[in-house]
């Protein structure tokens, strides 16, 4: 049975510090507390959400994490520039694969940038190598300066 006479004023839960009772009640009749985040923003939170750790900030921590995860990093491109071949590569060259179109085998050149794939199909391996260099220079900024 929960302790309904808890006094959370002054206690810290993650980034939140409880300031006062708000005078409101939650849907299960629990107290709602006025809390201040480390960033200065004030929010309302129930006793159970504070005690369980469900709420630990005003949301700025979650937003910072999502910005970090969605932020485009140059390292991702540098990994694509290495010369390690995928396990299932049959041509011996990175970004070049074989495909059958209109009954004949052709070379498909594909380069990815910002989650978009840019590709073209050519007839010979020499054309594929030249096209790969052209696509890399066009879509990968700083490609020539990778070393």
mmCIF file of the C-alpha atoms, coordinates in Angstrom:
data_MODEL
# 
_entry.id   MODEL 
# 
loop_
_atom_site.group_PDB 
_atom_site.id 
_atom_site.type_symbol 
_atom_site.label_atom_id 
_atom_site.label_alt_id 
_atom_site.label_comp_id 
_atom_site.label_asym_id 
_atom_site.label_entity_id 
_atom_site.label_seq_id 
_atom_site.pdbx_PDB_ins_code 
_atom_site.Cartn_x 
_atom_site.Cartn_y 
_atom_site.Cartn_z 
_atom_site.occupancy 
_atom_site.B_iso_or_equiv 
_atom_site.pdbx_formal_charge 
_atom_site.auth_seq_id 
_atom_site.auth_comp_id 
_atom_site.auth_asym_id 
_atom_site.auth_atom_id 
_atom_site.pdbx_PDB_model_num 
ATOM 1   C CA . UNK A 1 1   ? 0.000  0.000   0.000   1.00 0.00 ? 1   UNK A CA 1 
ATOM 2   C CA . UNK A 1 2   ? 1.488  3.348   -1.027  1.00 0.00 ? 2   UNK A CA 1 
ATOM 3   C CA . UNK A 1 3   ? 2.320  5.983   1.511   1.00 0.00 ? 3   UNK A CA 1 
ATOM 4   C CA . UNK A 1 4   ? -0.160 8.755   0.664   1.00 0.00 ? 4   UNK A CA 1 
ATOM 5   C CA . UNK A 1 5   ? 1.361  11.200  3.117   1.00 0.00 ? 5   UNK A CA 1 
ATOM 6   C CA . UNK A 1 6   ? 4.770  11.375  1.400   1.00 0.00 ? 6   UNK A CA 1 
ATOM 7   C CA . UNK A 1 7   ? 6.389  14.776  1.456   1.00 0.00 ? 7   UNK A CA 1 
ATOM 8   C CA . UNK A 1 8   ? 8.569  15.082  -1.638  1.00 0.00 ? 8   UNK A CA 1 
ATOM 9   C CA . UNK A 1 9   ? 9.326  18.813  -1.338  1.00 0.00 ? 9   UNK A CA 1 
ATOM 10  C CA . UNK A 1 10  ? 13.061 19.431  -1.731  1.00 0.00 ? 10  UNK A CA 1 
ATOM 11  C CA . UNK A 1 11  ? 13.820 15.906  -2.963  1.00 0.00 ? 11  UNK A CA 1 
ATOM 12  C CA . UNK A 1 12  ? 15.699 15.372  -6.210  1.00 0.00 ? 12  UNK A CA 1 
ATOM 13  C CA . UNK A 1 13  ? 14.651 12.820  -8.843  1.00 0.00 ? 13  UNK A CA 1 
ATOM 14  C CA . UNK A 1 14  ? 17.194 12.731  -11.672 1.00 0.00 ? 14  UNK A CA 1 
ATOM 15  C CA . UNK A 1 15  ? 17.282 16.290  -13.033 1.00 0.00 ? 15  UNK A CA 1 
ATOM 16  C CA . UNK A 1 16  ? 14.070 17.298  -11.241 1.00 0.00 ? 16  UNK A CA 1 
ATOM 17  C CA . UNK A 1 17  ? 13.790 18.993  -7.848  1.00 0.00 ? 17  UNK A CA 1 
ATOM 18  C CA . UNK A 1 18  ? 10.354 19.013  -6.231  1.00 0.00 ? 18  UNK A CA 1 
ATOM 19  C CA . UNK A 1 19  ? 9.256  22.557  -5.331  1.00 0.00 ? 19  UNK A CA 1 
ATOM 20  C CA . UNK A 1 20  ? 5.702  22.196  -4.013  1.00 0.00 ? 20  UNK A CA 1 
ATOM 21  C CA . UNK A 1 21  ? 2.361  20.393  -4.237  1.00 0.00 ? 21  UNK A CA 1 
ATOM 22  C CA . UNK A 1 22  ? 0.400  21.771  -7.133  1.00 0.00 ? 22  UNK A CA 1 
ATOM 23  C CA . UNK A 1 23  ? -3.028 21.312  -5.528  1.00 0.00 ? 23  UNK A CA 1 
ATOM 24  C CA . UNK A 1 24  ? -4.080 19.047  -8.401  1.00 0.00 ? 24  UNK A CA 1 
ATOM 25  C CA . UNK A 1 25  ? -4.706 15.308  -8.287  1.00 0.00 ? 25  UNK A CA 1 
ATOM 26  C CA . UNK A 1 26  ? -3.901 12.624  -10.865 1.00 0.00 ? 26  UNK A CA 1 
ATOM 27  C CA . UNK A 1 27  ? -6.412 10.196  -12.343 1.00 0.00 ? 27  UNK A CA 1 
ATOM 28  C CA . UNK A 1 28  ? -5.787 7.729   -9.491  1.00 0.00 ? 28  UNK A CA 1 
ATOM 29  C CA . UNK A 1 29  ? -6.094 10.514  -6.917  1.00 0.00 ? 29  UNK A CA 1 
ATOM 30  C CA . UNK A 1 30  ? -2.344 10.801  -6.371  1.00 0.00 ? 30  UNK A CA 1 
ATOM 31  C CA . UNK A 1 31  ? -0.675 14.127  -5.716  1.00 0.00 ? 31  UNK A CA 1 
ATOM 32  C CA . UNK A 1 32  ? 0.777  16.152  -8.570  1.00 0.00 ? 32  UNK A CA 1 
ATOM 33  C CA . UNK A 1 33  ? 3.969  17.998  -7.745  1.00 0.00 ? 33  UNK A CA 1 
ATOM 34  C CA . UNK A 1 34  ? 5.495  21.136  -9.207  1.00 0.00 ? 34  UNK A CA 1 
ATOM 35  C CA . UNK A 1 35  ? 9.097  20.288  -10.148 1.00 0.00 ? 35  UNK A CA 1 
ATOM 36  C CA . UNK A 1 36  ? 11.969 22.310  -11.542 1.00 0.00 ? 36  UNK A CA 1 
ATOM 37  C CA . UNK A 1 37  ? 14.444 20.785  -13.946 1.00 0.00 ? 37  UNK A CA 1 
ATOM 38  C CA . UNK A 1 38  ? 18.175 21.539  -13.913 1.00 0.00 ? 38  UNK A CA 1 
ATOM 39  C CA . UNK A 1 39  ? 17.655 23.514  -17.123 1.00 0.00 ? 39  UNK A CA 1 
ATOM 40  C CA . UNK A 1 40  ? 15.203 25.845  -15.313 1.00 0.00 ? 40  UNK A CA 1 
ATOM 41  C CA . UNK A 1 41  ? 11.954 24.601  -16.840 1.00 0.00 ? 41  UNK A CA 1 
ATOM 42  C CA . UNK A 1 42  ? 9.083  23.726  -14.493 1.00 0.00 ? 42  UNK A CA 1 
ATOM 43  C CA . UNK A 1 43  ? 6.825  20.719  -15.011 1.00 0.00 ? 43  UNK A CA 1 
ATOM 44  C CA . UNK A 1 44  ? 4.102  18.818  -13.177 1.00 0.00 ? 44  UNK A CA 1 
ATOM 45  C CA . UNK A 1 45  ? 4.636  15.176  -12.195 1.00 0.00 ? 45  UNK A CA 1 
ATOM 46  C CA . UNK A 1 46  ? 2.736  12.623  -10.140 1.00 0.00 ? 46  UNK A CA 1 
ATOM 47  C CA . UNK A 1 47  ? 4.109  10.948  -7.031  1.00 0.00 ? 47  UNK A CA 1 
ATOM 48  C CA . UNK A 1 48  ? 4.258  7.543   -8.705  1.00 0.00 ? 48  UNK A CA 1 
ATOM 49  C CA . UNK A 1 49  ? 6.057  8.793   -11.817 1.00 0.00 ? 49  UNK A CA 1 
ATOM 50  C CA . UNK A 1 50  ? 8.721  10.462  -9.661  1.00 0.00 ? 50  UNK A CA 1 
ATOM 51  C CA . UNK A 1 51  ? 9.171  7.499   -7.293  1.00 0.00 ? 51  UNK A CA 1 
ATOM 52  C CA . UNK A 1 52  ? 9.319  4.927   -10.108 1.00 0.00 ? 52  UNK A CA 1 
ATOM 53  C CA . UNK A 1 53  ? 11.838 6.921   -12.149 1.00 0.00 ? 53  UNK A CA 1 
ATOM 54  C CA . UNK A 1 54  ? 9.456  7.199   -15.087 1.00 0.00 ? 54  UNK A CA 1 
ATOM 55  C CA . UNK A 1 55  ? 10.084 10.959  -15.187 1.00 0.00 ? 55  UNK A CA 1 
ATOM 56  C CA . UNK A 1 56  ? 13.611 12.214  -14.491 1.00 0.00 ? 56  UNK A CA 1 
ATOM 57  C CA . UNK A 1 57  ? 13.701 15.460  -16.490 1.00 0.00 ? 57  UNK A CA 1 
ATOM 58  C CA . UNK A 1 58  ? 11.512 17.940  -18.338 1.00 0.00 ? 58  UNK A CA 1 
ATOM 59  C CA . UNK A 1 59  ? 12.380 16.159  -21.571 1.00 0.00 ? 59  UNK A CA 1 
ATOM 60  C CA . UNK A 1 60  ? 15.569 18.006  -22.439 1.00 0.00 ? 60  UNK A CA 1 
ATOM 61  C CA . UNK A 1 61  ? 17.658 14.862  -21.846 1.00 0.00 ? 61  UNK A CA 1 
ATOM 62  C CA . UNK A 1 62  ? 15.590 12.879  -24.342 1.00 0.00 ? 62  UNK A CA 1 
ATOM 63  C CA . UNK A 1 63  ? 15.813 15.699  -26.888 1.00 0.00 ? 63  UNK A CA 1 
ATOM 64  C CA . UNK A 1 64  ? 19.598 15.911  -26.512 1.00 0.00 ? 64  UNK A CA 1 
ATOM 65  C CA . UNK A 1 65  ? 19.913 12.155  -27.029 1.00 0.00 ? 65  UNK A CA 1 
ATOM 66  C CA . UNK A 1 66  ? 17.727 12.209  -30.144 1.00 0.00 ? 66  UNK A CA 1 
ATOM 67  C CA . UNK A 1 67  ? 19.721 15.116  -31.612 1.00 0.00 ? 67  UNK A CA 1 
ATOM 68  C CA . UNK A 1 68  ? 22.913 13.187  -30.980 1.00 0.00 ? 68  UNK A CA 1 
ATOM 69  C CA . UNK A 1 69  ? 21.539 10.001  -32.560 1.00 0.00 ? 69  UNK A CA 1 
ATOM 70  C CA . UNK A 1 70  ? 20.149 11.793  -35.612 1.00 0.00 ? 70  UNK A CA 1 
ATOM 71  C CA . UNK A 1 71  ? 23.156 14.023  -36.059 1.00 0.00 ? 71  UNK A CA 1 
ATOM 72  C CA . UNK A 1 72  ? 25.004 13.199  -39.234 1.00 0.00 ? 72  UNK A CA 1 
ATOM 73  C CA . UNK A 1 73  ? 28.612 12.306  -38.571 1.00 0.00 ? 73  UNK A CA 1 
ATOM 74  C CA . UNK A 1 74  ? 31.505 12.371  -40.965 1.00 0.00 ? 74  UNK A CA 1 
ATOM 75  C CA . UNK A 1 75  ? 32.735 9.058   -39.539 1.00 0.00 ? 75  UNK A CA 1 
ATOM 76  C CA . UNK A 1 76  ? 29.852 7.251   -41.188 1.00 0.00 ? 76  UNK A CA 1 
ATOM 77  C CA . UNK A 1 77  ? 31.078 8.421   -44.581 1.00 0.00 ? 77  UNK A CA 1 
ATOM 78  C CA . UNK A 1 78  ? 34.668 7.557   -43.801 1.00 0.00 ? 78  UNK A CA 1 
ATOM 79  C CA . UNK A 1 79  ? 33.624 3.980   -43.067 1.00 0.00 ? 79  UNK A CA 1 
ATOM 80  C CA . UNK A 1 80  ? 31.981 3.798   -46.477 1.00 0.00 ? 80  UNK A CA 1 
ATOM 81  C CA . UNK A 1 81  ? 35.198 4.967   -48.097 1.00 0.00 ? 81  UNK A CA 1 
ATOM 82  C CA . UNK A 1 82  ? 37.307 2.051   -46.878 1.00 0.00 ? 82  UNK A CA 1 
ATOM 83  C CA . UNK A 1 83  ? 38.242 -0.716  -49.271 1.00 0.00 ? 83  UNK A CA 1 
ATOM 84  C CA . UNK A 1 84  ? 36.821 -3.636  -47.290 1.00 0.00 ? 84  UNK A CA 1 
ATOM 85  C CA . UNK A 1 85  ? 34.530 -5.644  -49.515 1.00 0.00 ? 85  UNK A CA 1 
ATOM 86  C CA . UNK A 1 86  ? 31.168 -6.950  -48.332 1.00 0.00 ? 86  UNK A CA 1 
ATOM 87  C CA . UNK A 1 87  ? 31.111 -10.724 -47.818 1.00 0.00 ? 87  UNK A CA 1 
ATOM 88  C CA . UNK A 1 88  ? 28.718 -11.339 -50.716 1.00 0.00 ? 88  UNK A CA 1 
ATOM 89  C CA . UNK A 1 89  ? 30.608 -9.151  -53.236 1.00 0.00 ? 89  UNK A CA 1 
ATOM 90  C CA . UNK A 1 90  ? 31.283 -11.023 -56.496 1.00 0.00 ? 90  UNK A CA 1 
ATOM 91  C CA . UNK A 1 91  ? 32.971 -8.273  -58.552 1.00 0.00 ? 91  UNK A CA 1 
ATOM 92  C CA . UNK A 1 92  ? 35.990 -7.637  -56.338 1.00 0.00 ? 92  UNK A CA 1 
ATOM 93  C CA . UNK A 1 93  ? 35.257 -3.892  -56.127 1.00 0.00 ? 93  UNK A CA 1 
ATOM 94  C CA . UNK A 1 94  ? 33.336 -1.933  -53.527 1.00 0.00 ? 94  UNK A CA 1 
ATOM 95  C CA . UNK A 1 95  ? 30.083 -0.204  -54.633 1.00 0.00 ? 95  UNK A CA 1 
ATOM 96  C CA . UNK A 1 96  ? 29.929 -2.359  -57.793 1.00 0.00 ? 96  UNK A CA 1 
ATOM 97  C CA . UNK A 1 97  ? 27.654 -5.363  -58.202 1.00 0.00 ? 97  UNK A CA 1 
ATOM 98  C CA . UNK A 1 98  ? 26.319 -7.535  -61.018 1.00 0.00 ? 98  UNK A CA 1 
ATOM 99  C CA . UNK A 1 99  ? 22.707 -7.413  -62.127 1.00 0.00 ? 99  UNK A CA 1 
ATOM 100 C CA . UNK A 1 100 ? 20.782 -9.020  -64.944 1.00 0.00 ? 100 UNK A CA 1 
ATOM 101 C CA . UNK A 1 101 ? 18.806 -6.622  -67.131 1.00 0.00 ? 101 UNK A CA 1 
ATOM 102 C CA . UNK A 1 102 ? 17.040 -7.513  -70.377 1.00 0.00 ? 102 UNK A CA 1 
ATOM 103 C CA . UNK A 1 103 ? 18.647 -10.945 -70.458 1.00 0.00 ? 103 UNK A CA 1 
ATOM 104 C CA . UNK A 1 104 ? 22.278 -9.796  -70.039 1.00 0.00 ? 104 UNK A CA 1 
ATOM 105 C CA . UNK A 1 105 ? 24.587 -9.268  -67.133 1.00 0.00 ? 105 UNK A CA 1 
ATOM 106 C CA . UNK A 1 106 ? 25.548 -5.669  -66.428 1.00 0.00 ? 106 UNK A CA 1 
ATOM 107 C CA . UNK A 1 107 ? 27.393 -3.763  -63.703 1.00 0.00 ? 107 UNK A CA 1 
ATOM 108 C CA . UNK A 1 108 ? 25.453 -1.720  -61.164 1.00 0.00 ? 108 UNK A CA 1 
ATOM 109 C CA . UNK A 1 109 ? 27.290 1.109   -59.385 1.00 0.00 ? 109 UNK A CA 1 
ATOM 110 C CA . UNK A 1 110 ? 25.643 2.382   -56.180 1.00 0.00 ? 110 UNK A CA 1 
ATOM 111 C CA . UNK A 1 111 ? 26.794 5.040   -53.696 1.00 0.00 ? 111 UNK A CA 1 
ATOM 112 C CA . UNK A 1 112 ? 24.819 6.022   -50.594 1.00 0.00 ? 112 UNK A CA 1 
ATOM 113 C CA . UNK A 1 113 ? 24.692 9.498   -49.070 1.00 0.00 ? 113 UNK A CA 1 
ATOM 114 C CA . UNK A 1 114 ? 22.350 10.731  -46.296 1.00 0.00 ? 114 UNK A CA 1 
ATOM 115 C CA . UNK A 1 115 ? 20.221 7.576   -46.495 1.00 0.00 ? 115 UNK A CA 1 
ATOM 116 C CA . UNK A 1 116 ? 19.675 7.994   -50.236 1.00 0.00 ? 116 UNK A CA 1 
ATOM 117 C CA . UNK A 1 117 ? 21.137 5.687   -52.835 1.00 0.00 ? 117 UNK A CA 1 
ATOM 118 C CA . UNK A 1 118 ? 22.493 7.016   -56.120 1.00 0.00 ? 118 UNK A CA 1 
ATOM 119 C CA . UNK A 1 119 ? 23.111 4.352   -58.730 1.00 0.00 ? 119 UNK A CA 1 
ATOM 120 C CA . UNK A 1 120 ? 23.643 3.712   -62.399 1.00 0.00 ? 120 UNK A CA 1 
ATOM 121 C CA . UNK A 1 121 ? 24.005 0.659   -64.656 1.00 0.00 ? 121 UNK A CA 1 
ATOM 122 C CA . UNK A 1 122 ? 26.818 0.244   -67.196 1.00 0.00 ? 122 UNK A CA 1 
ATOM 123 C CA . UNK A 1 123 ? 28.007 -2.494  -69.566 1.00 0.00 ? 123 UNK A CA 1 
ATOM 124 C CA . UNK A 1 124 ? 31.708 -2.965  -68.763 1.00 0.00 ? 124 UNK A CA 1 
ATOM 125 C CA . UNK A 1 125 ? 33.839 -3.095  -65.634 1.00 0.00 ? 125 UNK A CA 1 
ATOM 126 C CA . UNK A 1 126 ? 35.981 -0.180  -66.855 1.00 0.00 ? 126 UNK A CA 1 
ATOM 127 C CA . UNK A 1 127 ? 32.869 1.983   -67.222 1.00 0.00 ? 127 UNK A CA 1 
ATOM 128 C CA . UNK A 1 128 ? 31.725 0.873   -63.760 1.00 0.00 ? 128 UNK A CA 1 
ATOM 129 C CA . UNK A 1 129 ? 35.022 1.893   -62.149 1.00 0.00 ? 129 UNK A CA 1 
ATOM 130 C CA . UNK A 1 130 ? 34.913 5.316   -63.846 1.00 0.00 ? 130 UNK A CA 1 
ATOM 131 C CA . UNK A 1 131 ? 31.260 5.802   -62.857 1.00 0.00 ? 131 UNK A CA 1 
ATOM 132 C CA . UNK A 1 132 ? 32.013 4.820   -59.255 1.00 0.00 ? 132 UNK A CA 1 
ATOM 133 C CA . UNK A 1 133 ? 34.693 7.517   -59.027 1.00 0.00 ? 133 UNK A CA 1 
ATOM 134 C CA . UNK A 1 134 ? 32.334 10.081  -60.561 1.00 0.00 ? 134 UNK A CA 1 
ATOM 135 C CA . UNK A 1 135 ? 29.541 9.246   -58.088 1.00 0.00 ? 135 UNK A CA 1 
ATOM 136 C CA . UNK A 1 136 ? 31.910 9.262   -55.113 1.00 0.00 ? 136 UNK A CA 1 
ATOM 137 C CA . UNK A 1 137 ? 33.285 12.687  -56.048 1.00 0.00 ? 137 UNK A CA 1 
ATOM 138 C CA . UNK A 1 138 ? 29.777 14.058  -56.564 1.00 0.00 ? 138 UNK A CA 1 
ATOM 139 C CA . UNK A 1 139 ? 28.058 12.696  -53.435 1.00 0.00 ? 139 UNK A CA 1 
ATOM 140 C CA . UNK A 1 140 ? 30.806 12.208  -50.837 1.00 0.00 ? 140 UNK A CA 1 
ATOM 141 C CA . UNK A 1 141 ? 32.210 15.586  -49.786 1.00 0.00 ? 141 UNK A CA 1 
ATOM 142 C CA . UNK A 1 142 ? 35.957 15.474  -49.228 1.00 0.00 ? 142 UNK A CA 1 
ATOM 143 C CA . UNK A 1 143 ? 36.281 12.097  -50.932 1.00 0.00 ? 143 UNK A CA 1 
ATOM 144 C CA . UNK A 1 144 ? 39.683 12.904  -52.417 1.00 0.00 ? 144 UNK A CA 1 
ATOM 145 C CA . UNK A 1 145 ? 40.934 14.096  -49.005 1.00 0.00 ? 145 UNK A CA 1 
ATOM 146 C CA . UNK A 1 146 ? 40.120 10.850  -47.167 1.00 0.00 ? 146 UNK A CA 1 
ATOM 147 C CA . UNK A 1 147 ? 43.777 9.985   -46.483 1.00 0.00 ? 147 UNK A CA 1 
# 
